[in-house]
XYZ file of C-alpha atoms in Angstrom:
339
model
C -16.590 -4.704 -29.075
C -17.682 -7.124 -31.804
C -16.028 -6.550 -35.147
C -16.242 -8.105 -38.595
C -12.509 -7.731 -39.099
C -10.087 -10.396 -37.949
C -7.650 -9.901 -35.100
C -4.822 -10.005 -37.610
C -6.408 -7.104 -39.491
C -6.743 -5.164 -36.244
C -3.142 -5.610 -35.100
C -1.666 -2.427 -36.656
C -4.406 -0.303 -35.051
C -3.895 -2.034 -31.710
C -0.135 -1.457 -31.825
C -0.822 2.229 -32.492
C -3.633 2.286 -29.947
C -1.350 0.935 -27.234
C 1.388 3.497 -27.753
C -0.883 6.444 -28.546
C -3.142 5.524 -25.625
C -0.138 5.599 -23.314
C 0.937 8.961 -24.709
C -2.544 10.510 -24.494
C -2.959 9.368 -20.896
C 0.500 10.659 -20.071
C -0.111 14.044 -21.723
C -3.416 14.514 -19.892
C -1.775 13.622 -16.589
C 1.606 15.316 -17.007
C 0.449 18.843 -16.038
C -1.136 17.422 -12.876
C 1.679 15.131 -11.690
C 1.779 15.070 -7.906
C -1.619 16.734 -7.476
C -3.671 15.388 -4.596
C -6.500 12.929 -5.063
C -8.831 15.528 -3.567
C -7.846 18.071 -6.228
C -8.044 15.630 -9.135
C -11.486 14.407 -8.122
C -12.663 18.014 -7.903
C -11.684 18.543 -11.555
C -14.083 15.805 -12.624
C -14.556 15.166 -16.349
C -12.855 18.453 -17.195
C -9.495 16.721 -16.901
C -10.094 14.499 -19.958
C -11.677 17.119 -22.213
C -8.394 18.511 -23.487
C -4.750 19.148 -22.768
C -3.739 22.008 -20.503
C -0.467 23.802 -19.973
C 1.859 22.449 -17.308
C 1.695 24.465 -14.113
C 5.365 25.490 -14.396
C 4.576 27.178 -17.711
C 7.607 25.676 -19.421
C 6.109 22.751 -21.328
C 3.783 23.227 -24.306
C 0.198 21.995 -24.282
C 0.008 18.322 -25.264
C 3.399 17.409 -23.808
C 3.647 13.817 -22.568
C 6.006 12.629 -19.840
C 9.493 11.146 -20.052
C 8.204 7.591 -19.663
C 6.566 7.857 -23.094
C 9.793 9.325 -24.458
C 11.601 6.164 -23.308
C 8.848 3.917 -24.683
C 9.057 5.468 -28.151
C 12.835 5.130 -28.315
C 12.707 1.548 -27.027
C 10.196 0.705 -29.769
C 12.560 2.151 -32.357
C 15.446 0.141 -30.883
C 13.493 -3.129 -30.953
C 12.262 -2.510 -34.487
C 15.753 -1.690 -35.739
C 17.446 -4.861 -34.464
C 14.401 -7.116 -34.663
C 14.605 -8.298 -31.056
C 14.798 -7.122 -27.449
C 18.469 -6.263 -26.983
C 19.369 -4.261 -23.869
C 22.444 -2.727 -25.492
C 20.382 -1.332 -28.368
C 17.851 0.123 -25.931
C 20.637 1.736 -23.901
C 22.122 3.162 -27.110
C 18.787 4.785 -27.935
C 18.229 6.112 -24.406
C 21.671 7.436 -23.497
C 21.516 10.541 -25.763
C 18.567 11.834 -23.710
C 20.909 12.193 -20.757
C 24.078 13.024 -22.656
C 22.365 15.848 -24.546
C 20.008 16.800 -21.690
C 16.920 16.089 -23.808
C 15.002 14.106 -21.200
C 11.626 15.781 -20.660
C 11.598 15.397 -16.878
C 13.747 13.863 -14.185
C 12.905 10.251 -13.372
C 14.810 9.561 -10.133
C 14.983 5.782 -10.526
C 15.870 5.820 -14.220
C 18.279 8.741 -13.746
C 20.380 6.621 -11.381
C 20.628 3.737 -13.835
C 21.228 5.863 -16.926
C 23.920 7.951 -15.252
C 25.785 4.686 -14.664
C 25.298 3.587 -18.260
C 26.522 6.988 -19.391
C 29.696 6.748 -17.305
C 30.496 3.100 -17.968
C 29.301 2.681 -21.545
C 26.622 0.465 -23.146
C 28.701 -2.706 -22.694
C 28.801 -2.322 -18.899
C 26.984 -4.548 -16.419
C 25.318 -3.870 -13.096
C 24.042 -0.396 -13.985
C 20.395 -0.952 -13.064
C 18.907 0.294 -9.800
C 19.252 -2.294 -7.064
C 16.584 -4.081 -5.008
C 14.295 -1.727 -3.122
C 14.099 0.898 -5.878
C 10.470 0.419 -6.894
C 9.898 3.524 -9.026
C 7.849 3.473 -12.211
C 10.041 5.479 -14.590
C 10.394 2.774 -17.237
C 7.174 0.848 -16.495
C 5.273 1.976 -19.587
C 8.029 0.634 -21.852
C 7.024 -2.900 -20.848
C 3.867 -2.606 -22.971
C 6.193 -3.023 -25.956
C 6.944 -6.581 -24.862
C 3.239 -7.366 -24.830
C 3.071 -6.113 -28.412
C 6.237 -7.872 -29.571
C 5.519 -11.235 -27.921
C 1.735 -11.324 -28.216
C 2.080 -14.484 -30.325
C 5.012 -15.919 -28.351
C 4.016 -16.118 -24.674
C 6.973 -18.347 -23.807
C 9.346 -15.447 -24.537
C 7.320 -12.690 -22.883
C 8.718 -12.760 -19.348
C 12.316 -13.233 -20.497
C 12.077 -10.341 -22.954
C 10.457 -8.148 -20.317
C 13.322 -8.975 -17.951
C 15.784 -7.860 -20.634
C 14.071 -4.531 -21.172
C 13.263 -3.606 -17.571
C 16.634 -4.980 -16.471
C 18.227 -1.955 -18.120
C 16.933 0.204 -15.268
C 15.711 -2.039 -12.433
C 16.805 -5.145 -10.553
C 13.972 -5.026 -8.018
C 11.762 -8.101 -8.319
C 8.544 -6.189 -7.607
C 9.146 -3.842 -10.535
C 10.129 -6.721 -12.799
C 7.049 -8.732 -11.822
C 4.717 -5.779 -12.383
C 6.267 -5.098 -15.784
C 5.795 -8.714 -16.850
C 2.181 -8.678 -15.665
C 1.474 -5.508 -17.647
C 3.061 -7.010 -20.760
C 0.910 -10.115 -20.290
C -2.324 -8.092 -20.269
C -1.307 -6.221 -23.422
C -0.540 -9.575 -25.056
C -3.983 -10.885 -24.105
C -5.674 -7.903 -25.698
C -3.904 -8.458 -29.006
C -5.001 -12.092 -29.157
C -8.645 -11.754 -28.068
C -11.518 -9.812 -29.593
C -13.213 -9.556 -26.214
C -11.807 -9.107 -22.731
C -11.919 -12.403 -20.833
C -11.544 -11.480 -17.154
C -10.347 -14.885 -15.996
C -7.737 -15.104 -18.741
C -6.506 -11.564 -18.071
C -6.065 -12.161 -14.344
C -4.639 -15.672 -14.764
C -2.125 -14.514 -17.365
C -0.991 -11.507 -15.356
C -0.781 -13.594 -12.186
C 1.257 -16.322 -13.876
C 3.684 -13.805 -15.385
C 4.173 -12.045 -12.053
C 4.463 -15.296 -10.079
C 7.558 -16.295 -12.029
C 9.316 -13.355 -10.371
C 7.433 -12.279 -7.229
C 4.502 -14.140 -5.639
C 3.570 -11.086 -3.575
C 2.734 -9.189 -6.771
C 0.766 -12.167 -8.076
C -1.278 -12.232 -4.866
C -2.128 -8.526 -5.200
C -3.333 -9.030 -8.771
C -5.695 -11.744 -7.530
C -7.484 -9.136 -5.393
C -8.843 -7.282 -8.418
C -11.801 -9.475 -9.535
C -13.553 -9.256 -6.173
C -13.140 -5.468 -6.200
C -14.860 -4.941 -9.552
C -18.240 -5.051 -7.818
C -17.096 -2.608 -5.132
C -17.237 1.155 -5.373
C -14.273 2.879 -6.972
C -13.408 4.421 -3.608
C -13.293 1.071 -1.805
C -11.226 -0.473 -4.597
C -8.812 2.447 -4.629
C -8.253 2.266 -0.878
C -7.235 -1.382 -1.165
C -5.209 -1.259 -4.374
C -3.323 1.992 -3.813
C -2.143 1.060 -0.332
C 0.275 -1.578 0.868
C -1.243 -4.013 3.378
C 1.868 -3.605 5.538
C 2.036 0.185 5.574
C -0.037 3.112 6.751
C -0.909 5.094 3.634
C -2.300 8.552 2.994
C -3.348 7.571 -0.521
C -6.959 8.651 -0.027
C -5.773 12.260 0.132
C -2.388 12.423 -1.589
C -3.041 9.824 -4.276
C -0.899 7.026 -5.653
C 2.744 6.790 -4.736
C 5.229 6.732 -7.596
C 5.624 2.969 -7.258
C 5.124 0.472 -10.052
C 2.783 -1.886 -8.171
C -0.021 0.461 -7.015
C 0.131 2.315 -10.333
C -0.419 -0.935 -12.227
C -3.129 -2.241 -9.895
C -5.187 0.959 -10.024
C -4.814 1.272 -13.809
C -5.722 -2.386 -14.380
C -8.798 -2.083 -12.165
C -9.876 1.133 -13.926
C -9.554 -0.551 -17.312
C -11.400 -3.732 -16.337
C -14.359 -1.641 -15.166
C -14.745 -0.022 -18.621
C -12.512 -1.867 -21.123
C -14.185 -0.414 -24.225
C -14.260 3.211 -23.009
C -10.715 4.619 -23.133
C -11.553 8.078 -21.833
C -13.446 6.688 -18.852
C -10.414 4.537 -18.074
C -8.023 7.471 -18.308
C -10.387 9.688 -16.318
C -10.549 7.112 -13.536
C -6.743 6.868 -13.482
C -6.391 10.643 -13.318
C -8.868 10.919 -10.456
C -6.536 8.746 -8.372
C -4.172 11.678 -7.786
C -0.464 11.450 -7.052
C 1.430 9.652 -9.815
C -1.344 10.397 -12.306
C 0.876 10.733 -15.362
C 2.134 7.142 -15.272
C -1.157 5.720 -14.005
C -3.066 7.305 -16.894
C -0.365 6.193 -19.338
C -0.792 2.571 -18.239
C -4.583 2.876 -18.359
C -4.433 4.435 -21.816
C -2.158 1.672 -23.095
C -4.458 -1.038 -21.749
C -7.486 0.575 -23.391
C -5.682 1.201 -26.670
C -4.452 -2.377 -26.934
C -8.044 -3.530 -26.505
C -9.900 -1.251 -28.924
C -7.209 0.262 -31.166
C -6.553 3.925 -31.838
C -9.937 4.893 -33.257
C -11.886 5.351 -30.013
C -9.597 8.100 -28.747
C -10.966 11.592 -29.520
C -9.465 13.164 -32.633
C -8.749 16.393 -30.763
C -6.489 14.511 -28.338
C -4.670 12.596 -31.069
C -4.142 15.754 -33.108
C -3.047 17.850 -30.123
C -0.547 15.299 -28.829
C 3.033 16.477 -29.172
C 5.113 14.024 -31.212
C 1.960 12.039 -31.924
C 3.033 11.284 -35.484
C 6.441 10.082 -34.284
C 4.831 7.791 -31.710
C 2.407 6.406 -34.284
C 5.275 5.847 -36.730
C 7.263 3.996 -34.051
C 4.264 1.730 -33.445
C 3.977 0.983 -37.167
C 7.708 0.302 -37.386
C 7.517 -2.074 -34.421
C 4.586 -3.921 -35.973
C 6.319 -4.278 -39.339
C 9.526 -5.515 -37.722
C 7.607 -8.019 -35.598
C 5.848 -9.411 -38.674
C 9.152 -9.719 -40.547
C 10.787 -11.568 -37.661
C 7.927 -14.049 -37.441
C 8.134 -14.725 -41.176
C 11.859 -15.425 -40.894
C 11.234 -17.934 -38.119
C 8.966 -19.906 -40.421
C 11.533 -20.160 -43.222
């Protein structure tokens, strides 16, 4: 991953790589959402070779999931106001529900946004309460890693503002902050430094939920284990009996993040291997592959993703434009701070 260009020169490509990587992973996984781990493993490498039509026949080939839809709009909101303002994010998201333009139903986010829709963007207490640990808005937290990559002291607070639109649960908030921390690391390092990645993610999570921080600490020792052994530990809760080996990952933020992070750390410079590993997990494959794709893209930029997948991605140009807009706004805000 050595490069003659500086990290500053690489930032625009890494912003685009993060968001396009999330969208590519999502679009590859979207047709298979809920499929068993057994089925996804049987597909093998075929699953990353190209987009396929959703099994319900309604969505076009190359369609990403609703989580990416939210991420793109949140990026536009942040770029427009030059900061992380929950009201602006709500303003950008509400029309999806008001006009019934949301791609798919996200049970956790639906609850929160229906409250925002009824009460208005100035309301309080609309987020899902403790115990709602869904992953509907998880991928949007990568935007905080992009925005605050050079301002780590603001990262957790900004992530709380964004994820607080939909979730109060401390596990979800801690996972989101940890994900943002890893994205931030990738934008400030030319090479992946395992200790720094784990320490940063652990520290970000520990400010909110020590249980999440402890789970993140399990990952380094599992990198030498087989993918099957690692999956069994990361996809399951230590306190619960899980059927993850057959059914795949539950639609919960924590196991999705842990499996995606482990998949990426095994092959940080190979985005399609990362996404393929995430897809083979089964279950909540759309969000898992989106997180894996974002991690890979933030590390190596947009160029290592196959052209056929970038060109076949629905709304790919809009997503890329949102990433550029976010980058430009972030640069402008940093310049103003120095005046």
